[in-house]
PDB file of C-alpha atoms in Angstrom:
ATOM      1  CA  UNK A   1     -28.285 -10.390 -46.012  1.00  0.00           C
ATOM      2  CA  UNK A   2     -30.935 -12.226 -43.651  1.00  0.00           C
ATOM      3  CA  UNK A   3     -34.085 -10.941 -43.207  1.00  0.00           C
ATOM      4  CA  UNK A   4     -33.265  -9.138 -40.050  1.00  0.00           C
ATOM      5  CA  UNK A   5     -30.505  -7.221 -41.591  1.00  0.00           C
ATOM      6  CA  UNK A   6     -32.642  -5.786 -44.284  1.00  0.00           C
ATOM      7  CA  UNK A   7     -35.064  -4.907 -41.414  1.00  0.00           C
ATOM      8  CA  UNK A   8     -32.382  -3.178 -39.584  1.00  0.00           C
ATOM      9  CA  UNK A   9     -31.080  -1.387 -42.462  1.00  0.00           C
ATOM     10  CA  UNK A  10     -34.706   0.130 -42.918  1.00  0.00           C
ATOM     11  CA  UNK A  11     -35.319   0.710 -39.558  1.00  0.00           C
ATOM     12  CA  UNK A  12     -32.255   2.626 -39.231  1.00  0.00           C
ATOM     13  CA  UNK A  13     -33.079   4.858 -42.418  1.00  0.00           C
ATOM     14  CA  UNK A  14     -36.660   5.354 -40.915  1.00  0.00           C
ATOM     15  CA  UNK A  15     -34.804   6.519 -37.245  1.00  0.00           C
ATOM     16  CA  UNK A  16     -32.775   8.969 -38.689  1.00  0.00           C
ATOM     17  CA  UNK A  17     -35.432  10.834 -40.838  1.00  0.00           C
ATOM     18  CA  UNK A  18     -37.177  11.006 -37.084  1.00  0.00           C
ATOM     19  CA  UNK A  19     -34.406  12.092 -35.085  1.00  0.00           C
ATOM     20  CA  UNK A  20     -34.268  15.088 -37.668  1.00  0.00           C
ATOM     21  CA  UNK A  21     -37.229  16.031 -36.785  1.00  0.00           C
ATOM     22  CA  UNK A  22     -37.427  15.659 -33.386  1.00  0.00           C
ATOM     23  CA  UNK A  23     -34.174  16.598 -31.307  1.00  0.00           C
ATOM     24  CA  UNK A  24     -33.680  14.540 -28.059  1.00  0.00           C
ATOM     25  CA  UNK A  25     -33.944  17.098 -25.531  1.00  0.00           C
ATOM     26  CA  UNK A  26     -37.958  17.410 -27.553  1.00  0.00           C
ATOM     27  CA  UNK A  27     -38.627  13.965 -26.848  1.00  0.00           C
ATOM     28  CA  UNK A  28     -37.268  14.242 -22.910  1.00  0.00           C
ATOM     29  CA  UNK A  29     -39.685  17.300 -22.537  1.00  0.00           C
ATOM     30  CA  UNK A  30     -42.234  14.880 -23.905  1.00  0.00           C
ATOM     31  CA  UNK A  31     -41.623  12.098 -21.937  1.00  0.00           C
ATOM     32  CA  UNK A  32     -41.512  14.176 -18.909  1.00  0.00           C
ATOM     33  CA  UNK A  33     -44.744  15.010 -19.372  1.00  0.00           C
ATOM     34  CA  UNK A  34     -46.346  11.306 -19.466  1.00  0.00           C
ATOM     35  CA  UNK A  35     -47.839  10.118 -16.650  1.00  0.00           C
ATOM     36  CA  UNK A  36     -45.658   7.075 -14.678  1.00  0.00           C
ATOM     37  CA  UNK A  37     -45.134   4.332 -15.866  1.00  0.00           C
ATOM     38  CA  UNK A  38     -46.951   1.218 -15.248  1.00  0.00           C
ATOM     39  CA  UNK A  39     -45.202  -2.245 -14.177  1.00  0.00           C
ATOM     40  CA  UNK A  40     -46.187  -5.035 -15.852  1.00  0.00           C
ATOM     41  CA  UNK A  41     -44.299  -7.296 -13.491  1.00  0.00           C
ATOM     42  CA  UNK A  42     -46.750  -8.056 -10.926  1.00  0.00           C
ATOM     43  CA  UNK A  43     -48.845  -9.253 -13.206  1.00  0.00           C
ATOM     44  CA  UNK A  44     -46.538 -11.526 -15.009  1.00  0.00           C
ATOM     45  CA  UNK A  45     -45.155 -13.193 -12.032  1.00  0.00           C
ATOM     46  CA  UNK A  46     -48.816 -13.814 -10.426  1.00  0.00           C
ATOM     47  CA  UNK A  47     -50.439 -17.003 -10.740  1.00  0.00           C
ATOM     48  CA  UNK A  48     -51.405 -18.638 -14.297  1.00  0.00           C
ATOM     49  CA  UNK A  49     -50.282 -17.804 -17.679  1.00  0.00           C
ATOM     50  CA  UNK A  50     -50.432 -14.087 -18.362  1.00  0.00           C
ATOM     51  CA  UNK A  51     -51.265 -12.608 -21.689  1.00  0.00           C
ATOM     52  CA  UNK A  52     -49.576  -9.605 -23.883  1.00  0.00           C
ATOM     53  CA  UNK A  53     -51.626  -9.218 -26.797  1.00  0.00           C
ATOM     54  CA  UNK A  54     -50.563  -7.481 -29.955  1.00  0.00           C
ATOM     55  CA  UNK A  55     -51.813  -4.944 -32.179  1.00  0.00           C
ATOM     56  CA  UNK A  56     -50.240  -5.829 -35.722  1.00  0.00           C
ATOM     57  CA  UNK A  57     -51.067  -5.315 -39.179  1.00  0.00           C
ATOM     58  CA  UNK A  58     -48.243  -7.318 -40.975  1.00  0.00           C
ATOM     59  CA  UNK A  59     -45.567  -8.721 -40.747  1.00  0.00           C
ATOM     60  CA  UNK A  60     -42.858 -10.352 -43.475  1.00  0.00           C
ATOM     61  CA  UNK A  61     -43.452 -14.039 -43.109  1.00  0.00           C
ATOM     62  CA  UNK A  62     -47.533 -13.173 -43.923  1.00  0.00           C
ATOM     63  CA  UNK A  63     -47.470  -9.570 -45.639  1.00  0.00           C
ATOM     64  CA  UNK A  64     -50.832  -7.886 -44.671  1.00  0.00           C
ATOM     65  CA  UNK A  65     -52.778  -9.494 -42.046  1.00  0.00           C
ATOM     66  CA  UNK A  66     -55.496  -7.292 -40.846  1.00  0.00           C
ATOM     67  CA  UNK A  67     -56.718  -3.824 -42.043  1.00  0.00           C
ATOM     68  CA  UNK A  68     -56.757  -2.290 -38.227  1.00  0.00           C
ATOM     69  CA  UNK A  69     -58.472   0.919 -38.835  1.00  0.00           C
ATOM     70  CA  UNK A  70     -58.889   1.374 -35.045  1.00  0.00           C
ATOM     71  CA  UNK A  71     -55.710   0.151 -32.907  1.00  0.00           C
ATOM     72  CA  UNK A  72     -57.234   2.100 -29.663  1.00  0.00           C
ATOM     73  CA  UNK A  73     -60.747   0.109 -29.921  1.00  0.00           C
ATOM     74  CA  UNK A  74     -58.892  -3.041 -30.822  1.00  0.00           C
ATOM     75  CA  UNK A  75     -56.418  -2.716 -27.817  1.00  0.00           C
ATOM     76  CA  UNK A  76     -59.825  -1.829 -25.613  1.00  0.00           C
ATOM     77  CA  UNK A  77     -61.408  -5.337 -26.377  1.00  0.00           C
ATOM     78  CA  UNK A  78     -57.856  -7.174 -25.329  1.00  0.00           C
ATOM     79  CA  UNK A  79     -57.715  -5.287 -22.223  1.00  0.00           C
ATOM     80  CA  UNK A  80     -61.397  -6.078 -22.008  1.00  0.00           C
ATOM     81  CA  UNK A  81     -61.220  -9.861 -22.754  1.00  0.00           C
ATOM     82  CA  UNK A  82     -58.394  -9.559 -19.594  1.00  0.00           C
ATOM     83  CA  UNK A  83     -54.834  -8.947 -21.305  1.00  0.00           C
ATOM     84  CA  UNK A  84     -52.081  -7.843 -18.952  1.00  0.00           C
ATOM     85  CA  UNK A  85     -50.505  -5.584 -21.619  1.00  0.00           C
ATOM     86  CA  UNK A  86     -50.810  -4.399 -25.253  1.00  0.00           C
ATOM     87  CA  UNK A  87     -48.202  -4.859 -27.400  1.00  0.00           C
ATOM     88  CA  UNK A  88     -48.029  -2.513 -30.183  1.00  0.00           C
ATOM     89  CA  UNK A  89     -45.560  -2.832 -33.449  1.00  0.00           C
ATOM     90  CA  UNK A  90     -44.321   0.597 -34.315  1.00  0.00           C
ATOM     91  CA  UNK A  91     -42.023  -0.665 -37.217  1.00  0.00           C
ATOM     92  CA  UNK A  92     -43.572   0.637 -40.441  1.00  0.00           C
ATOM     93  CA  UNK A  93     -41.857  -1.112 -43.325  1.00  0.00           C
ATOM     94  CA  UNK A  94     -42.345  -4.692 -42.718  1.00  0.00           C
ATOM     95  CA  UNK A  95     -44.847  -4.556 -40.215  1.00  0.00           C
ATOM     96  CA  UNK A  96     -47.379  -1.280 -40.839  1.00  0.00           C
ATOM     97  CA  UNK A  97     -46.980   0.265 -37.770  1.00  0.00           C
ATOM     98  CA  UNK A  98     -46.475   3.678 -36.292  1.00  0.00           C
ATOM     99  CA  UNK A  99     -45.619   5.543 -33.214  1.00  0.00           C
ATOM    100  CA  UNK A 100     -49.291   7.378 -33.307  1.00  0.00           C
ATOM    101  CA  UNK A 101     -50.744   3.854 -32.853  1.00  0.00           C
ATOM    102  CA  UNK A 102     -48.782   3.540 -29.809  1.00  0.00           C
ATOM    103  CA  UNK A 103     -50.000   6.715 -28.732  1.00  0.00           C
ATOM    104  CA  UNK A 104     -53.685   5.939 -29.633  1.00  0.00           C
ATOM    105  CA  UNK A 105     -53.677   2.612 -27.449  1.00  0.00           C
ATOM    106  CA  UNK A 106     -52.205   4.717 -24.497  1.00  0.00           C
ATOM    107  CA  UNK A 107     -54.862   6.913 -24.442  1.00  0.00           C
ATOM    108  CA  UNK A 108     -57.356   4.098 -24.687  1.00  0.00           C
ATOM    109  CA  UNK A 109     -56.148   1.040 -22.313  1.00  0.00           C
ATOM    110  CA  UNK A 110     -54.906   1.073 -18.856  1.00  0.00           C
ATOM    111  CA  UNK A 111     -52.831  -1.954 -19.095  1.00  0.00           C
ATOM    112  CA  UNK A 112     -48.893  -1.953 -19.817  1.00  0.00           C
ATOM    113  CA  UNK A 113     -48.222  -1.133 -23.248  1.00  0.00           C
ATOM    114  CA  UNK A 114     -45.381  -2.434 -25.349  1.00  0.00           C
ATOM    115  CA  UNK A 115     -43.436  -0.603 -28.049  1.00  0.00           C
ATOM    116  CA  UNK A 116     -42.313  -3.375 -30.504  1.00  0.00           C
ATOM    117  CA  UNK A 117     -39.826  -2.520 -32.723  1.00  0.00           C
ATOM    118  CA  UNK A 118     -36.154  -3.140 -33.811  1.00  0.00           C
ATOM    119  CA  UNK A 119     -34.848  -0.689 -30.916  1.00  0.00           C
ATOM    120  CA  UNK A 120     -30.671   0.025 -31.018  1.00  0.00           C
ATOM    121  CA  UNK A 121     -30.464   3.330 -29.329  1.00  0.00           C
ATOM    122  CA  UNK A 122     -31.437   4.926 -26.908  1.00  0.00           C
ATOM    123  CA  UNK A 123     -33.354   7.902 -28.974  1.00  0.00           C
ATOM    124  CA  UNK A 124     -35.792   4.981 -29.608  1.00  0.00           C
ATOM    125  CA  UNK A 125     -36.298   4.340 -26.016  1.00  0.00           C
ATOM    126  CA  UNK A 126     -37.298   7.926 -24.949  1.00  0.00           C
ATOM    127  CA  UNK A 127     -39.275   8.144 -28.325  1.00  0.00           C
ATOM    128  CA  UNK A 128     -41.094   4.881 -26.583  1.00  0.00           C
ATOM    129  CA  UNK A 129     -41.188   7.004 -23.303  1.00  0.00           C
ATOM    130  CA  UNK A 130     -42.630  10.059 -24.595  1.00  0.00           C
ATOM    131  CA  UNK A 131     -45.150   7.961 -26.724  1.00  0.00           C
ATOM    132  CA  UNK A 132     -46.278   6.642 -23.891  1.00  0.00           C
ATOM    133  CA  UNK A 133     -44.756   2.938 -23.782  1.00  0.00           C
ATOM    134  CA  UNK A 134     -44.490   0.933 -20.379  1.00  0.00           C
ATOM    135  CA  UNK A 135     -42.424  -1.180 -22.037  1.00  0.00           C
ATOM    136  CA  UNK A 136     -39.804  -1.379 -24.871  1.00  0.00           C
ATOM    137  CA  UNK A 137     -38.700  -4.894 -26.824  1.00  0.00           C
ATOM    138  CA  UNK A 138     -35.157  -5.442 -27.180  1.00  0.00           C
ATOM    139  CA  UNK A 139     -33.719  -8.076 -29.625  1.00  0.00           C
ATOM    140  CA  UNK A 140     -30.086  -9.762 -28.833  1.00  0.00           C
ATOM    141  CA  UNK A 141     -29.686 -10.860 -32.231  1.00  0.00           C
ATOM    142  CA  UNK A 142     -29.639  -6.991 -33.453  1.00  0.00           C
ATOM    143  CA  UNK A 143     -27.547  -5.736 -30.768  1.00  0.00           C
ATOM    144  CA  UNK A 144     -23.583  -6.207 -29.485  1.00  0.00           C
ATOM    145  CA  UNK A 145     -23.524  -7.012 -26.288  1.00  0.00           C
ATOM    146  CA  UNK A 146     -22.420  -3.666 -24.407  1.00  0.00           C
ATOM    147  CA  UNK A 147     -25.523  -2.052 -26.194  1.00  0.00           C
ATOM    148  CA  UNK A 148     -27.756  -4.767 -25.161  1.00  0.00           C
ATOM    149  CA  UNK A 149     -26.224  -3.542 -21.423  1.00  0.00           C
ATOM    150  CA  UNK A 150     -26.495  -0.421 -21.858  1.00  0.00           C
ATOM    151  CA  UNK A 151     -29.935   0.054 -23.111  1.00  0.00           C
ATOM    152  CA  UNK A 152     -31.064  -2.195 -20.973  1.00  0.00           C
ATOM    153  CA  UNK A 153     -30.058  -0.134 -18.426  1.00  0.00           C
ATOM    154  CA  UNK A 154     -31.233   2.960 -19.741  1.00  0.00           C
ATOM    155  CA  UNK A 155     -34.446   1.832 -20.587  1.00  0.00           C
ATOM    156  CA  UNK A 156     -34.806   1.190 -16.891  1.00  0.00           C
ATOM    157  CA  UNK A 157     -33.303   4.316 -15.720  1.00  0.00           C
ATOM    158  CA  UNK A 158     -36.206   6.399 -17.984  1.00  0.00           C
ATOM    159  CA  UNK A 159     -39.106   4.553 -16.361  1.00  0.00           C
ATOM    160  CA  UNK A 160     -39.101   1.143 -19.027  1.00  0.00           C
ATOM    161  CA  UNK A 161     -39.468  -2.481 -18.505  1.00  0.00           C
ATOM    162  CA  UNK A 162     -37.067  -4.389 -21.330  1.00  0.00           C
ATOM    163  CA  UNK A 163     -38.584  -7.202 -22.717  1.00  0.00           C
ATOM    164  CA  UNK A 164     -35.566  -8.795 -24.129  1.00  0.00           C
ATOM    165  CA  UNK A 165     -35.563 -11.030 -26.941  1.00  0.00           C
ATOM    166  CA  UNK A 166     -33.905 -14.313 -28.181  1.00  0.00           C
ATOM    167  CA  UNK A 167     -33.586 -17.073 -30.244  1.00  0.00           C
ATOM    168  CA  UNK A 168     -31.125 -19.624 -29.132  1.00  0.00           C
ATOM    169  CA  UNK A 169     -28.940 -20.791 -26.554  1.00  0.00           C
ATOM    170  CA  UNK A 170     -25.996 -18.051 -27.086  1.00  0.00           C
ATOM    171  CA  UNK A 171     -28.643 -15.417 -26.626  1.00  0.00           C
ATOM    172  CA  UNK A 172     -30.102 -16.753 -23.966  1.00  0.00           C
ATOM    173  CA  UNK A 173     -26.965 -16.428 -21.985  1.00  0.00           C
ATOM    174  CA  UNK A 174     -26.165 -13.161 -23.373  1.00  0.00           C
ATOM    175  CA  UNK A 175     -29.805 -11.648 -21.814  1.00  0.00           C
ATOM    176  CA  UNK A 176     -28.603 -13.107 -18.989  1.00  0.00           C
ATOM    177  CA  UNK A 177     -25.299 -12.321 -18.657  1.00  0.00           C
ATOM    178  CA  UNK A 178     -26.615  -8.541 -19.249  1.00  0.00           C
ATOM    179  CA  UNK A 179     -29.128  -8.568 -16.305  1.00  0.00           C
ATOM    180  CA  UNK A 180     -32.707  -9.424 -17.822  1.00  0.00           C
ATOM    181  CA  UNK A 181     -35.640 -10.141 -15.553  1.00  0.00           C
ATOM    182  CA  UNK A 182     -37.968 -10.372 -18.583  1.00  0.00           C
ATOM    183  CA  UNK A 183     -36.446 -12.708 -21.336  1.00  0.00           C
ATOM    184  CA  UNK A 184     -39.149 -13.254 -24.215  1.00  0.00           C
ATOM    185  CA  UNK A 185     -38.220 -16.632 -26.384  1.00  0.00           C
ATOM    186  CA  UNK A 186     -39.359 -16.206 -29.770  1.00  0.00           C
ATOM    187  CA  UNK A 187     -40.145 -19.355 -31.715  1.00  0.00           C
ATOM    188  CA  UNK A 188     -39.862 -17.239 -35.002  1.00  0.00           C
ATOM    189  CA  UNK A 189     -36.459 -17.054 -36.561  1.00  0.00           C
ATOM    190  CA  UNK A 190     -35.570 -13.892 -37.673  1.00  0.00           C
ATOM    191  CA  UNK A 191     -33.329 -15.100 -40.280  1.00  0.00           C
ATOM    192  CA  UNK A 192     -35.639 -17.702 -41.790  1.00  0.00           C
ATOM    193  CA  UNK A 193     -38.952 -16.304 -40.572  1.00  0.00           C
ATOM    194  CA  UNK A 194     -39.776 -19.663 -39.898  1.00  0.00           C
ATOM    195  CA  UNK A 195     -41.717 -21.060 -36.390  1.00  0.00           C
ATOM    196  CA  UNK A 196     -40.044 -24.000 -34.725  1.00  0.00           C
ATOM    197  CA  UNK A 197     -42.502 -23.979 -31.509  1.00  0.00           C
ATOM    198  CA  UNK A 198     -40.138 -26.477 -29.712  1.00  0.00           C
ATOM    199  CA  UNK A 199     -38.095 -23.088 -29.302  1.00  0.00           C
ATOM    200  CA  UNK A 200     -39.233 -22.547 -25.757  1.00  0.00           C
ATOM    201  CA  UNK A 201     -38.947 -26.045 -24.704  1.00  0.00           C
ATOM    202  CA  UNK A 202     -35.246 -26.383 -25.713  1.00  0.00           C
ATOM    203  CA  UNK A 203     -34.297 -23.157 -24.375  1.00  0.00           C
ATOM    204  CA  UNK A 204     -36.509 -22.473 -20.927  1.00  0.00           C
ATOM    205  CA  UNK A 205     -34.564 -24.697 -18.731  1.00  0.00           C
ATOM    206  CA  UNK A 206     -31.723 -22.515 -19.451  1.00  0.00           C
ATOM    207  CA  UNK A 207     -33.260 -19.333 -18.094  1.00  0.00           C
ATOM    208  CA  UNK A 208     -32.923 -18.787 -14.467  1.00  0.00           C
ATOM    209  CA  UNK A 209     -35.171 -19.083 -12.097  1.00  0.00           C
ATOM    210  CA  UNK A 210     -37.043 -15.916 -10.772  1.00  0.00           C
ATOM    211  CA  UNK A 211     -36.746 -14.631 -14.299  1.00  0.00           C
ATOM    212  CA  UNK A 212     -40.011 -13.643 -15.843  1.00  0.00           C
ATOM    213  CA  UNK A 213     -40.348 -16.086 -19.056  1.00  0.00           C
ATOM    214  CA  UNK A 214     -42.231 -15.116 -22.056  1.00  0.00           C
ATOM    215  CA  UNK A 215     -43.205 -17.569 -25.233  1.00  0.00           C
ATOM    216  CA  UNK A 216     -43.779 -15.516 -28.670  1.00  0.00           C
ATOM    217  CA  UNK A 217     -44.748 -16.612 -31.418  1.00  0.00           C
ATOM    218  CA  UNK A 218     -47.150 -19.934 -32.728  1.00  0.00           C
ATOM    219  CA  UNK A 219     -50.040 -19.455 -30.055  1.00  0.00           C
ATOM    220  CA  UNK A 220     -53.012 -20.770 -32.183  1.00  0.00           C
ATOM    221  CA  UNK A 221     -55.055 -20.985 -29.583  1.00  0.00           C
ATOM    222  CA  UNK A 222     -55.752 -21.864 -25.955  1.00  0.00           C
ATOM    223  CA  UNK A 223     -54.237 -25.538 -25.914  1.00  0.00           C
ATOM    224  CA  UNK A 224     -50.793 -23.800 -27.269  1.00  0.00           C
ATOM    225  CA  UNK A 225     -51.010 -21.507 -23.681  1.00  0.00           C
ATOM    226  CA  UNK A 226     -50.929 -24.714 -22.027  1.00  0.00           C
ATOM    227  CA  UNK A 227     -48.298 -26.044 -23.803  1.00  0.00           C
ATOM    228  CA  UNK A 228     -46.090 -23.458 -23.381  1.00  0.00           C
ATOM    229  CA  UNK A 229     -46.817 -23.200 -19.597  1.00  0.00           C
ATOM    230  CA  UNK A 230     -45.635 -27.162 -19.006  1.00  0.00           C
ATOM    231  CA  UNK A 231     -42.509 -25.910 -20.084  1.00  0.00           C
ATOM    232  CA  UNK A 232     -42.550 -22.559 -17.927  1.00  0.00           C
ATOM    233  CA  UNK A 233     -43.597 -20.203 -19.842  1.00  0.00           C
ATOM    234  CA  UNK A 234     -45.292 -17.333 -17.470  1.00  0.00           C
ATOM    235  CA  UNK A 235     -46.335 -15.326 -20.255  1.00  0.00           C
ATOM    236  CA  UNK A 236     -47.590 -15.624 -23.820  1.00  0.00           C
ATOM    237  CA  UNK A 237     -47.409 -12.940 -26.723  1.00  0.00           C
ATOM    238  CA  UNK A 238     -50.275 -13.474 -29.209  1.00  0.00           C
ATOM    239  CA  UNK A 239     -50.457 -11.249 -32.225  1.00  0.00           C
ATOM    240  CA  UNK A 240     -50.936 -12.954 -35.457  1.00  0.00           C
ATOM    241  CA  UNK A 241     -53.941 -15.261 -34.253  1.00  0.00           C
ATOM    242  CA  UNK A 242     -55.937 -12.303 -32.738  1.00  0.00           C
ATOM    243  CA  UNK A 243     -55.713  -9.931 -35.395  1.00  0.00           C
ATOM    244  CA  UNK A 244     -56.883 -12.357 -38.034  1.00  0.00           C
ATOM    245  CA  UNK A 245     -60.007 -13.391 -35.773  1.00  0.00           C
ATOM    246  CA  UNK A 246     -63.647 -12.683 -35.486  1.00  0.00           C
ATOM    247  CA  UNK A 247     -63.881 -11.140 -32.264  1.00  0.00           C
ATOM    248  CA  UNK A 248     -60.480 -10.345 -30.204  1.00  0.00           C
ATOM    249  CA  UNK A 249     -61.847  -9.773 -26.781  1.00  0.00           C
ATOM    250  CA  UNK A 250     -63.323 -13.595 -26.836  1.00  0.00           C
ATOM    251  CA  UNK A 251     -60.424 -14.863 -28.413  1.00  0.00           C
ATOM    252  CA  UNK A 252     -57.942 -13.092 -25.692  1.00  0.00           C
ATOM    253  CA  UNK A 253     -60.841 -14.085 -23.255  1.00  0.00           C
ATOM    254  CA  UNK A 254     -60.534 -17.912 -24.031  1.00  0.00           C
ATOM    255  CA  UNK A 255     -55.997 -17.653 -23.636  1.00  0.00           C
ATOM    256  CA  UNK A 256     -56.558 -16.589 -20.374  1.00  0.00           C
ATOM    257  CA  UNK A 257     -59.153 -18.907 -19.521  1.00  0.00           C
ATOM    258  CA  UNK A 258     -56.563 -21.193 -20.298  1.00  0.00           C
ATOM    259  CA  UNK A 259     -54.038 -19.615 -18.605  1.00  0.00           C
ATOM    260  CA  UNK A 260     -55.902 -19.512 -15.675  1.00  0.00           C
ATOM    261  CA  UNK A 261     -56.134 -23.093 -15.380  1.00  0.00           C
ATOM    262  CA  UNK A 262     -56.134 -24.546 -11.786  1.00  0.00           C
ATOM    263  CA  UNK A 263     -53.113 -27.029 -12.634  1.00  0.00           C
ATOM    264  CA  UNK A 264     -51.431 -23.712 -13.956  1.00  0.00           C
ATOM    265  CA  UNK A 265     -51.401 -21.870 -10.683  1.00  0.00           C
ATOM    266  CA  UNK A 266     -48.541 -21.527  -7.619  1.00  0.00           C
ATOM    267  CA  UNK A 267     -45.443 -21.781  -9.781  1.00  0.00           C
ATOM    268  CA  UNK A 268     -43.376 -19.224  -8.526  1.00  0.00           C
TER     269      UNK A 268
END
């Protein structure tokens, strides 16, 4: 079993303790009652190298990696130091998150906000709603492809923007093939847990244009921003490198100094 399945497998455990607790029709009364939500789009497809940064307190390859006792104030200094959205890992086995931290950075940023988790239905997509999420991560490697469809589609039909996930070049054509505007490349395999940054290289060119493309995963710093963006990358997803620094709002401050970069501009 890779390291993906056993996430699944406790992810899916975790999901039905919370769906009996919380009905459906609950969670549609809930959403209903959140305010619209926001579109991270025009940001990402404006000029320069946007940034989604990402409140995480573990993950498997590392274990622990930061004691956040405040997710809200953290998220305020990325949306301070000038991230376009907040991602926020909800996944609490492997990765020490929760749904109130979602809820906590809602209440405390105006930028889009992520819910990043290992989503298969679509009870987790109006539980991402009626948290509050702009946004909702979904991974082709844990999905067939007529879910991937399908909750795409529904997470657009209840207000979401699907940041879909993938590995290699099968996936790739799968997001595709499934109607993705927002196709994240992660340069951490799932199965291995190990970062192979020339990920995005190899697979970019294979992404349409007019698709939004994302790079996750392996941004160390400001001169990995650049990288990415030779090879198209419009956004990057920083997690690991923030949350183990000094002072976030700098740090997120100096990737989108870099992504600002003049030579970085007018590539739409």
């Amino acid at each position: 079993m890779s390291v993906l399945d056993e996430i699944l497998a406790g992810a899916a455990e975790d999901l039905r303790e919370r769906m009996d607790q919380t009905s459906l029709d609950d969670l549609k009364a809930q959403a209903a009652r959140q305010h619209e939500a926001l579109d991270p789009m025009p940001a990402f497809r404006g000029d320069g190298v946007s940034v989604i940064a990402e409140v995480k307190r573990a993950s498997p390859s590392k274990g622990e990696l930061a004691a956040i006792k405040d997710p809200a104030a953290l998220a305020a200094d990325y949306a301070a130091g000038g991230a376009a959205a907040i991602s926020v890992l909800t996944e609490q086995r492997r990765f020490g998150g929760t749904l109130e931290d979602l809820r906590t950075v809602r209440a405390n940023v105006d930028v889009p906000v992520l819910r990043k988790d290992f989503i298969t239905t679509s009870y987790q997509l109006w539980e991402a709603r009626a948290a509050g999420a702009d946004m909702a991560l979904l991974i082709v490697a844990a999905l067939e492809q007529l879910a991937l469809e399908s909750l795409i589609e529904r997470a657009r039909s209840i207000g979401l923007t699907p940041l879909v996930e993938v590995h290699d070049e099968d996936e790739v054509d799968r997001a595709v093939d499934a109607g993705a505007d927002l196709i994240g490349v992660n340069a951490r395999n799932l199965k291995t847990l190990e970062i192979d940054r020339g990920t995005f290289e190899r697979l970019s060119p294979r992404i349409p244009d007019g698709v939004v493309k994302v790079a996750e995963s392996g941004v160390r710093g400001p001169h990995d921003v650049i990288e990415y963006a030779k090879f198209g990358a419009h956004v990057v997803l920083v997690g690991e490198t923030l949350v183990r620094g000094d002072d976030p709002r700098a740090s997120v401050a100096d990737l989108v100094a870099a992504g600002a970069h003049p030579a970085l501009q007018h590539r739409w």
